[in-house]
Coordinates of C-alpha atoms in Angstrom, one line a residue:
X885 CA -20.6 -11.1 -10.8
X886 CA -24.5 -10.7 -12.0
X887 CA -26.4 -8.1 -9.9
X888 CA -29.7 -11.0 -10.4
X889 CA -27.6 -13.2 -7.7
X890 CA -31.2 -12.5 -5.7
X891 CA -34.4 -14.0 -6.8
X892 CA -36.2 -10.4 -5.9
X893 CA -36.6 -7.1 -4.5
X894 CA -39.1 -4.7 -3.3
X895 CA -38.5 -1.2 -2.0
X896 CA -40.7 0.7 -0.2
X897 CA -40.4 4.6 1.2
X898 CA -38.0 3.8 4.1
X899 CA -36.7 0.2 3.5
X900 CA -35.2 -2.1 0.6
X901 CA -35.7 -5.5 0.9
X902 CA -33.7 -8.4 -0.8
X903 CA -34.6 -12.1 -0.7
X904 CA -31.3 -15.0 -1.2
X905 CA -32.7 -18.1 -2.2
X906 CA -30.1 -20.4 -0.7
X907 CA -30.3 -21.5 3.2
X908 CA -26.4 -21.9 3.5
X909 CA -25.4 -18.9 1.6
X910 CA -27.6 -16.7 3.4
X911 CA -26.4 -18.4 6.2
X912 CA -23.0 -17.6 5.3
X913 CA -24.1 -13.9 4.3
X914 CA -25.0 -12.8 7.9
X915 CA -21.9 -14.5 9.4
X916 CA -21.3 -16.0 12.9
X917 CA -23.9 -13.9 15.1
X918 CA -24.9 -12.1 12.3
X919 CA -21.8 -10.2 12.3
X920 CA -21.8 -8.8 8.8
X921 CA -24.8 -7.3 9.2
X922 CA -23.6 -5.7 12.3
X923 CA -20.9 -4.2 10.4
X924 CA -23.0 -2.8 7.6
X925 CA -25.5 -1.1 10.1
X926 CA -22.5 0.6 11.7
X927 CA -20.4 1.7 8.5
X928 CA -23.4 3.0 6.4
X929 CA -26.0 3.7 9.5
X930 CA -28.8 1.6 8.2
X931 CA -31.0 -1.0 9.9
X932 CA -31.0 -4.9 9.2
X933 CA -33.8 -6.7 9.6
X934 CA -33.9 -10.7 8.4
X935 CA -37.1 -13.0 8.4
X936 CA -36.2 -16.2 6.5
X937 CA -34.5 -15.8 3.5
X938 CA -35.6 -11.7 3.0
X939 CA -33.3 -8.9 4.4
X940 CA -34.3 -5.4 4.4
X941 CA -32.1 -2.7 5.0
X942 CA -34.3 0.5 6.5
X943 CA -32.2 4.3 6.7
X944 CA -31.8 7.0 4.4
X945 CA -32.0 6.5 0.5
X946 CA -28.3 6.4 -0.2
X947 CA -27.8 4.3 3.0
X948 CA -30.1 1.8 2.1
X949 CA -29.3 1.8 -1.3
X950 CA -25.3 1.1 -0.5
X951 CA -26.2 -2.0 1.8
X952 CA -28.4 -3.0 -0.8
X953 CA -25.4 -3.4 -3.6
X954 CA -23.0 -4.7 -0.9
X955 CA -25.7 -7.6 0.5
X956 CA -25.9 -8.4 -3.6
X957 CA -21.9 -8.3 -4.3
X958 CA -21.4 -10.3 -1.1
X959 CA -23.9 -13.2 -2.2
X960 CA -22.6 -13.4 -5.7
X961 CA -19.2 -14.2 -4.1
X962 CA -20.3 -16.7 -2.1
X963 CA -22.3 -18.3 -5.3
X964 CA -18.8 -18.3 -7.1
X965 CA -17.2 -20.4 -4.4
X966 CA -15.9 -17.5 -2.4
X967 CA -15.7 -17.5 1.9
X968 CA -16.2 -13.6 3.2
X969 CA -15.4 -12.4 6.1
X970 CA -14.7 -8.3 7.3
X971 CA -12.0 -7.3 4.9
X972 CA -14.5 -8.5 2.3
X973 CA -17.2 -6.9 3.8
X974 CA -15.4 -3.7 4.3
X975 CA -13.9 -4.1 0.8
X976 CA -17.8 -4.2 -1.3
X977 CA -19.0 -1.1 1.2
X978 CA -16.1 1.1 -0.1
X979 CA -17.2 -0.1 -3.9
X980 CA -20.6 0.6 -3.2
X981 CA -19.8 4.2 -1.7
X982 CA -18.5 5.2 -5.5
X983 CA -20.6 7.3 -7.6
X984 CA -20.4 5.0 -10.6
X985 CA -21.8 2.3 -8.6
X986 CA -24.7 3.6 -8.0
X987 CA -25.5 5.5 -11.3
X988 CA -24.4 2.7 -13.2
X989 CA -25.4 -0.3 -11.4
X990 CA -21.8 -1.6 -11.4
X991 CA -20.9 -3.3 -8.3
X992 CA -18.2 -5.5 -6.6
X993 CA -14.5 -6.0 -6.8
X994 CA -12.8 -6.9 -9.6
X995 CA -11.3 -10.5 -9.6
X996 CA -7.5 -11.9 -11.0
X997 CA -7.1 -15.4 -10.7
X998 CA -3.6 -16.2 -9.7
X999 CA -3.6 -20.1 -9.7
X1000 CA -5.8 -22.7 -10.1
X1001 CA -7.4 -22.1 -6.9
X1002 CA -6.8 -19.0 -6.1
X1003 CA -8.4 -15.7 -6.8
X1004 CA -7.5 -11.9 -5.1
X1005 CA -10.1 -9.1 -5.4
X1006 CA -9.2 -5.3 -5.4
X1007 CA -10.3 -4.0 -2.2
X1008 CA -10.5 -0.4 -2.7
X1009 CA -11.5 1.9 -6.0
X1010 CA -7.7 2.7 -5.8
X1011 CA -6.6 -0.5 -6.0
X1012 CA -9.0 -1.1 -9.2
X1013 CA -7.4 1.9 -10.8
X1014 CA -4.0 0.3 -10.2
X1015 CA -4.6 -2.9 -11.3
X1016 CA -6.7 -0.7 -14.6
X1017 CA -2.5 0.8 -15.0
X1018 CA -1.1 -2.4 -15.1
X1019 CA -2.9 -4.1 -17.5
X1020 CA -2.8 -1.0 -19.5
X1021 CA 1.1 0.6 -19.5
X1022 CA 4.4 -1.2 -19.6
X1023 CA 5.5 0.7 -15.9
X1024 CA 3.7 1.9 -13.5
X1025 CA 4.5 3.3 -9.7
X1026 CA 2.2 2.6 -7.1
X1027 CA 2.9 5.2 -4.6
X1028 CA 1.1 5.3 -1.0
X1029 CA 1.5 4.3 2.7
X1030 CA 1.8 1.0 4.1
X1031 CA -1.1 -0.9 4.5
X1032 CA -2.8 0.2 1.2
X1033 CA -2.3 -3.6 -0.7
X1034 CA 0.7 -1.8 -3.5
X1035 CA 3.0 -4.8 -3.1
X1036 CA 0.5 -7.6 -2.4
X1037 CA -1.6 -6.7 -5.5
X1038 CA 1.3 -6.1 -7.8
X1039 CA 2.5 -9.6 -6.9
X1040 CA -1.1 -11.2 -7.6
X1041 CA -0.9 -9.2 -10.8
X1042 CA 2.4 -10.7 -11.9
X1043 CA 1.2 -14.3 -10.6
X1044 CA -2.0 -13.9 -12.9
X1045 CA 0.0 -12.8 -15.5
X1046 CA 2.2 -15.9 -15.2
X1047 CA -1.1 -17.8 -14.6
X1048 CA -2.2 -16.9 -18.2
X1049 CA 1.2 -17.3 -19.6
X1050 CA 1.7 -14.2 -20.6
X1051 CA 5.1 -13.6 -19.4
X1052 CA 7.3 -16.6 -18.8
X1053 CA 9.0 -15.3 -15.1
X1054 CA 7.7 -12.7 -12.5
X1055 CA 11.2 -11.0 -11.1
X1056 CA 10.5 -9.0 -7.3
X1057 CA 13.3 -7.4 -6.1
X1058 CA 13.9 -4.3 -3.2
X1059 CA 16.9 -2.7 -1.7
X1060 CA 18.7 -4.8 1.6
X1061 CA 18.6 -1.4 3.3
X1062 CA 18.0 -1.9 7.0
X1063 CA 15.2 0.5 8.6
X1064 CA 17.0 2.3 10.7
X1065 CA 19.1 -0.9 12.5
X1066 CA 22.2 -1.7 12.0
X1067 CA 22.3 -5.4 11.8
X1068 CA 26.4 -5.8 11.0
X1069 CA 27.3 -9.4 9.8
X1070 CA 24.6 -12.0 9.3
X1071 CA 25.4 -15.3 9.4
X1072 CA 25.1 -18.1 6.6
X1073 CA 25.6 -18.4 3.0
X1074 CA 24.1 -15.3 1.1
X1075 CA 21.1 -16.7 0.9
X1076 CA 20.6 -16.5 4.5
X1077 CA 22.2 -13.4 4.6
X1078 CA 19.5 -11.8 2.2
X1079 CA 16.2 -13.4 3.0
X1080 CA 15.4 -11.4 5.7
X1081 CA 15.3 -8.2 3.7
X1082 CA 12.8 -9.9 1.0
X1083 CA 11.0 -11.7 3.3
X1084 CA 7.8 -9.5 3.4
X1085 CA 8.0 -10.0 -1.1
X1086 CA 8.1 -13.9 0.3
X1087 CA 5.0 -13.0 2.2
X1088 CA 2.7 -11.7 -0.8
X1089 CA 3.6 -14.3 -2.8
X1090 CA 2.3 -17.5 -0.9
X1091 CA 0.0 -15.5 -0.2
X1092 CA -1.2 -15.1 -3.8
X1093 CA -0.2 -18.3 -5.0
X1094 CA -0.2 -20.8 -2.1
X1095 CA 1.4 -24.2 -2.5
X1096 CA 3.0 -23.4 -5.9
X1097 CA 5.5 -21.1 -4.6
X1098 CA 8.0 -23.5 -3.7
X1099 CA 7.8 -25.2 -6.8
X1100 CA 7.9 -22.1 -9.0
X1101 CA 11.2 -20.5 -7.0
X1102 CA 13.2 -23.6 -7.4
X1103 CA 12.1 -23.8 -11.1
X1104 CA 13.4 -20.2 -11.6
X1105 CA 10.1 -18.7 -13.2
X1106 CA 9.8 -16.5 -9.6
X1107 CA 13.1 -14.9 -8.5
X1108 CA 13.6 -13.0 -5.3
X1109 CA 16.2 -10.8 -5.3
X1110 CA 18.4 -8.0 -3.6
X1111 CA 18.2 -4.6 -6.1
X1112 CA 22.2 -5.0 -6.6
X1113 CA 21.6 -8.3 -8.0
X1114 CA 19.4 -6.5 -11.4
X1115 CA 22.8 -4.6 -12.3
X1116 CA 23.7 -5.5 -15.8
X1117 CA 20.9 -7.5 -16.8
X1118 CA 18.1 -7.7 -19.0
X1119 CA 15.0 -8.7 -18.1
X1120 CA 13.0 -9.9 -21.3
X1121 CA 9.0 -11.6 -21.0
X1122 CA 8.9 -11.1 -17.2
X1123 CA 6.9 -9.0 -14.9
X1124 CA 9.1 -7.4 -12.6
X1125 CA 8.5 -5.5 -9.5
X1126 CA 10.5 -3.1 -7.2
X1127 CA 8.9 -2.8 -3.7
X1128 CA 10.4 0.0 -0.9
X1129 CA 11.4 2.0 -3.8
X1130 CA 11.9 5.2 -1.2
X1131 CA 15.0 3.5 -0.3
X1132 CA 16.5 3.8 -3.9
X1133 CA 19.2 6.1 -4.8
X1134 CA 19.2 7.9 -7.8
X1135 CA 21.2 6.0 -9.4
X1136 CA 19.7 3.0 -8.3
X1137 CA 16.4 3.8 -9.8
X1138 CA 18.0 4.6 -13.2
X1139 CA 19.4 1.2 -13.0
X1140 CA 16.6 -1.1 -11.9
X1141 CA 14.2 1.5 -15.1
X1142 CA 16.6 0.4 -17.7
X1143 CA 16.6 -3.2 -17.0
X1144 CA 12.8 -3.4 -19.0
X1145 CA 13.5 -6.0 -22.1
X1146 CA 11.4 -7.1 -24.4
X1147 CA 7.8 -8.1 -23.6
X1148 CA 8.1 -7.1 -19.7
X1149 CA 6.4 -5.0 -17.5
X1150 CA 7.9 -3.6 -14.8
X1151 CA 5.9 -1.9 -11.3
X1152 CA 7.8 -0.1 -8.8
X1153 CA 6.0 0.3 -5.4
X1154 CA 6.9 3.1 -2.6
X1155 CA 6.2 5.3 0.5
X1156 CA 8.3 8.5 0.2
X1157 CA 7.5 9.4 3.9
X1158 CA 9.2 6.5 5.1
X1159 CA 12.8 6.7 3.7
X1160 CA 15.5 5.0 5.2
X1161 CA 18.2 6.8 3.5
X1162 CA 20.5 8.6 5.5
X1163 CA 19.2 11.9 4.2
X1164 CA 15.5 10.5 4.9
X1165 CA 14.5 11.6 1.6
X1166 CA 13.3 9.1 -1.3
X1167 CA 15.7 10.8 -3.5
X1168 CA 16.1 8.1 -6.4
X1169 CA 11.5 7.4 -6.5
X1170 CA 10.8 11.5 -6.0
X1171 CA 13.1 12.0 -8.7
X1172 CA 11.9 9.4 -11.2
X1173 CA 8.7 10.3 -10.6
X1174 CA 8.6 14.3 -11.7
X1175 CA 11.0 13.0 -14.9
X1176 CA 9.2 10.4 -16.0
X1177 CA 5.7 11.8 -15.6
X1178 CA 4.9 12.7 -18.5
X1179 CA 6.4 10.0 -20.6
X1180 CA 4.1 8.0 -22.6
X1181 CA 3.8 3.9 -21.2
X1182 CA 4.3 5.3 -18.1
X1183 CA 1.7 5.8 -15.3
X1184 CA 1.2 6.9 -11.2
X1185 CA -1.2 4.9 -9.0
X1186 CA -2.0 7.0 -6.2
X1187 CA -3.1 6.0 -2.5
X1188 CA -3.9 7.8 0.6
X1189 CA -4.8 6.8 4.4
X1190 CA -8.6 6.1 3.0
X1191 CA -7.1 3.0 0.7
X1192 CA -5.6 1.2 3.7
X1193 CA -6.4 -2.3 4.0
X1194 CA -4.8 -3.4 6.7
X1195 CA -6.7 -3.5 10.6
X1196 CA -8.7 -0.1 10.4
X1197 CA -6.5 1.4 13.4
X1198 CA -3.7 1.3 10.5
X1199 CA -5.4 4.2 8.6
X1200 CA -6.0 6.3 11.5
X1201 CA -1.7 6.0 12.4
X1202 CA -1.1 7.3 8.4
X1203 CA -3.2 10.1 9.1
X1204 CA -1.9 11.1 12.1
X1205 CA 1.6 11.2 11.0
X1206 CA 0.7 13.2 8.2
X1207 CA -1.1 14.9 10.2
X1208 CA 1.7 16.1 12.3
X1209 CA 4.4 16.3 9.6
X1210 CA 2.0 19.5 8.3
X1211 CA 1.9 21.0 11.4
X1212 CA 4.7 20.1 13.8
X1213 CA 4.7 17.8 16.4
X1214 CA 3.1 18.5 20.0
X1215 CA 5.6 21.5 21.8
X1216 CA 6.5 19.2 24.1
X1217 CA 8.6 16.7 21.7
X1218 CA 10.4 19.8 20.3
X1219 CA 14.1 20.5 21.0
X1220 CA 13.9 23.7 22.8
X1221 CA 15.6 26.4 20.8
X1222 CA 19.6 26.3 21.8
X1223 CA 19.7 23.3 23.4
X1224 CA 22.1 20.4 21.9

């Protein structure tokens, strides 16, 4: 993206003002009722104010100055071909709330293109470190609550790298652990037995890559898979993903690591508060992660309640779980002391 996407700018005291040169983009810039103005008024407490093709953002310094790099980072995606809506919108204010942005003049997600047609932005400075790790190191574990894009961006990843041809197969695979169910016999062939469980790895990737999905399953260059199905092989030029990795044993894990072959990368994905392991702990990813940490090609993407992506009431459930996991729930969900 070029931060000259607007023909100028003037900035006074109290107020920044930018002018967009094209009728439908800045059209497309306010949104229906204006509403992503709306929404940067009440994230970064500024003012909007439009008259013609000029916007000027009026608050405090920093304020202003954060709407300003948003309103530029959201007009140069709609000059690339781009629709926006609120995840985007949401998405540039949380770039332009870095430091780097705004000493640096750096602004706006960075882009993978994941088909022809396609391209998928990072959405959070998190998620631009994590996609940093894996174009830099051979593994790398993406560990965070749900909601925070760790499966769905590893997946673009490994479609962009396919994209580029720079692995010949992408390879997802996750344990058929049931959370907390017991779902007994399924019926069908195993197919149908199993797609349930990698259903949501189903999800990211039309989602990524759209009408090619089909195509590219049946062809064999994307595999879906159960974790039981990786014993004893070798998986050579492919980009290869683990997702729900807190439901790995430790065995497991030590498994699925050694299956890395030649020219491959490999990204393992995982919440350990959420375990569905009859202990409840996510023995096999806690454990892989304090022995592999310091071993070189290997690196930890980390994410918290603040990287959540998903509806913004998402973020406030994380924290309040954590929340109570480090100080107790309310007394009156306690057992009371003695009883059974």
């Amino acid at each position: 993206m070029s931060p000259n996407s607007t023909k100028s700018r003037r900035t006074t005291r109290e107020q920044v003002t930018l002018e967009f040169p094209d009728n439908a983009l800045f059209a497309a810039l306010g949104g229906a009722h204006q509403q992503h103005f709306v929404r940067l008024e009440q994230k970064l407490g500024v003012r909007i104010a439009t008259r013609g093709n000029l916007v000027a953002a009026e608050g405090s310094p920093e304020s202003r100055e954060r709407a300003a790099l948003v309103l530029r980072a959201l007009y140069a995606r709609l000059e690339g071909g781009e629709d926006i809506g609120t995840a985007e919108v949401d998405a540039e204010i949380r770039f332009a709330s870095r430091e780097s942005a705004k000493s640096d003049g750096d602004f706006g997600a960075p882009a993978i293109k994941t088909s022809g047609g396609r391209i998928v932005r990072a959405r959070s400075p998190a998620q631009i470190a994590y996609l940093d790790l894996m174009r830099t190191h051979p593994l790398v574990f993406g560990i965070g609550p749900a909601g925070t894009g760790k499966t769905y961006l590893a997946a673009a990843f490994g479609a962009h790298l396919l994209y580029e041809r720079r692995v010949e197969r992408v390879i997802l695979s996750r344990p058929a652990l049931e959370a907390g169910e017991r779902l007994g016999f399924l019926p069908g062939d195993l197919r149908e037995k199993i797609d349930p469980y990698l259903r949501p790895l189903y999800d990211a990737l039309f989602e990524t890559i759209g009408d090619q999905c089909n195509r590219l399953i049946d062809a064999g260059t994307i595999e879906v898979a159960p974790l039981a199905f990786m014993r004893g092989r070798t998986l050579a030029r492919a980009f290869v993903i683990l997702d729900e990795a807190q439901n790995c044993t430790s065995a497991q894990m030590k498994m699925f690591l050694t299956r890395l072959g030649e020219d491959s990368r490999m990204v393992v994905t995982g919440d350990p508060s959420q375990s569905d392991l009859p202990s409840g702990r996510a023995e096999g990813l806690n454990e892989s992660l304090a022995i592999l940490g310091d071993v070189e090609g290997v690196a930890q993407a980390r994410f918290s309640d603040e990287d959540v992506v998903r509806h913004p009431l998402v973020s406030r459930i994380v924290r309040a779980y954590a929340d109570s996991e480090a100080t107790g729930l309310p007394q009156r969900y306690r057992k009371k002391e003695g009883a059974a």
